[in-house]
Amino acid sequence: MPNLSQLLTSKSSDEYQRVFGLCRDISSELDSVDGVYVVGGIVRDLILDRTPGDIDLSVTGDAKAFSAELASRIGAPSPDESQFLTFKIGATGIFSDVSSIDVVTARSETYADSAALPEVEVSSINHDLKRRDFTVNAMAISLMGSDWGTLVDPKNGFGDVMRKRIKVLHDGSFVDDPTRIFRAVRYAVRLGFGIDSRTIELISKSLANVDRLSGTRVRNEFELVLMESNRVEMFRMSEEIGLLAAISPGLRIGTKALKVLSDQSEQEAISTELPDLLAITMFGLNEDEAKQVVQRFDAPAAWGESITGNAQLAKHVAVLDQANLAPSEVAEILRTIPLPSIKAYILAGPPLPRREKLVEYLEKIQFIKPEINGDDLLAVGIPQGPIIGQLIDIVRRAKLDGKVSTKQEELDLAKSRLPGFLTK
Ligand code: CTP
């Protein structure tokens, strides 16, 4: 096996080196630990000379004692135990490159059913690697003093990194875990790798299994794509391989949306706020398609608004082309439309007069509020009740249209309208 100790030292940042060094010390001190390895994406990234993400460690032996000791030595709080003998050490505020260190007990996994969570059992590092998604993610480097730097690579991931190839470890991989289809797309685009031809075949055959994933899991995977800088290429590939349609039949990312997303990435001017990105991505879906997507994602309220808001806006937006529309009328039309959808329309909608109205609403109109409040109206003797809200609304419209400007004028207007309400 090749020795990659150089990757652990000269090629890693100081923070990674410190963690790797502590792993070596702790493993030599704790009798209950047989092996400690850095595993998965970080190994792939170190080989590729890319900046790796968070640190994943696999321990053969007592991972609990190991992670507790590692947390204490870096000054982190006690690790949180999640799933099966997995421990998360929070490193935010301690390190700048690493936000967390995940320590897993080396294990093997079996899937009772497609898309179900796996059944797991303690195992060797080789078995631990063989349960993983792609060959390039199925490598480990030993951090034990006795074989420091030794690469463990049972599926020839190193060769596939050199060949720039994303390849599954076995034919059942996507059936076991259909989220791996999303992962294949992300890695291929992010790393500039090709997807091996047999793996592509297996993806096609397993697309139907995406249906078996819960809304939350599909949403999480979609969000990960959305937050990648190469999202446009990832969406294109997802469309090509049929992944978007497998999520929801009406889901497609329109040409206009893709253009906006790629122009913005080039200018680095993109809003990286999830609701804004989502509204652009879903631009062009009709109401039924948008509702289906919301349902498929089991979407929380903010997602739901960004996905359905475009179709909601499309129903009313043509009115904004009318000349001489008062600002209060613009506000009335747009009041219930989610802001991300308004922003998306400005970027992706047609260059008609409505666009200026949308910009004006976004930049100015939405912020115009009366100075007076309910207390001011009560103080001048207006009786409590719904009338207060109605008068404030009249004042708000008048202010939007420039008919009142000072607080006194607002009060005078409210008082002047009071008799009309009292006689109703
Ligand atoms: N993994 C897997 N199957 C999954 C998810 C994860 O086999 N569905 C394995 C892979 O070996 C992966 C490791 O768990 O490398 C850690 O998962 P994750 O942090 O999602 O992957 P990274 O490759 O570290 O991801 P990234 O580079 O995107 O941060």
Short mmCIF file of C-alpha atoms in Angstrom, two decimals, residues 15-23 26 36-39 42 53-59 63 66-82 85-92 94-104 143:
data_model
loop_
_atom_site.label_atom_id
_atom_site.label_comp_id
_atom_site.label_asym_id
_atom_site.label_seq_id
_atom_site.Cartn_x
_atom_site.Cartn_y
_atom_site.Cartn_z
CA GLU A 15 -5.30 22.76 11.85
CA TYR A 16 -5.65 19.42 10.08
CA GLN A 17 -2.07 18.55 11.02
CA ARG A 18 -2.79 19.28 14.65
CA VAL A 19 -5.86 17.00 14.66
CA PHE A 20 -3.99 14.22 12.84
CA GLY A 21 -1.11 14.47 15.32
CA LEU A 22 -3.49 14.29 18.29
CA CYS A 23 -5.16 11.22 16.74
CA ILE A 26 -4.38 9.31 21.57
CA VAL A 36 -7.73 5.45 13.71
CA TYR A 37 -8.13 6.57 10.12
CA VAL A 38 -9.01 9.73 8.31
CA VAL A 39 -11.64 8.64 5.77
CA ILE A 42 -11.10 14.46 2.95
CA GLY A 53 -14.09 20.07 4.25
CA ASP A 54 -14.72 18.81 7.75
CA ILE A 55 -12.75 15.92 9.19
CA ASP A 56 -14.21 12.39 9.15
CA LEU A 57 -12.44 9.78 11.26
CA SER A 58 -13.11 6.07 11.51
CA VAL A 59 -12.04 4.23 14.63
CA ALA A 63 -14.70 5.40 19.30
CA PHE A 66 -11.38 8.20 21.55
CA SER A 67 -13.71 11.06 20.58
CA ALA A 68 -14.07 12.20 24.21
CA GLU A 69 -10.30 12.41 24.52
CA LEU A 70 -9.87 14.21 21.20
CA ALA A 71 -12.58 16.73 22.12
CA SER A 72 -10.94 17.42 25.45
CA ARG A 73 -7.49 17.92 23.89
CA ILE A 74 -8.70 20.45 21.34
CA GLY A 75 -10.78 22.23 23.99
CA ALA A 76 -14.18 21.30 22.50
CA PRO A 77 -17.28 20.34 24.48
CA SER A 78 -18.06 16.63 24.94
CA PRO A 79 -19.01 15.03 21.63
CA ASP A 80 -22.66 14.45 20.75
CA GLU A 81 -23.50 10.85 20.08
CA SER A 82 -25.76 10.44 17.08
CA LEU A 85 -21.70 4.78 17.70
CA THR A 86 -21.06 8.03 15.82
CA PHE A 87 -19.72 11.06 17.65
CA LYS A 88 -19.67 14.66 16.51
CA ILE A 89 -17.13 17.07 17.94
CA GLY A 90 -18.10 20.70 17.38
CA ALA A 91 -15.00 22.72 16.46
CA THR A 92 -16.53 26.08 15.55
CA ILE A 94 -11.72 26.54 17.93
CA PHE A 95 -10.64 26.07 14.32
CA SER A 96 -11.25 28.23 11.29
CA ASP A 97 -10.98 25.55 8.55
CA VAL A 98 -12.89 22.83 10.38
CA SER A 99 -16.35 23.24 11.87
CA SER A 100 -16.75 19.69 13.11
CA ILE A 101 -14.97 16.37 13.43
CA ASP A 102 -17.11 13.27 12.93
CA VAL A 103 -15.83 10.12 14.55
CA VAL A 104 -17.50 6.88 13.46
CA LEU A 143 -3.21 7.88 11.73
#
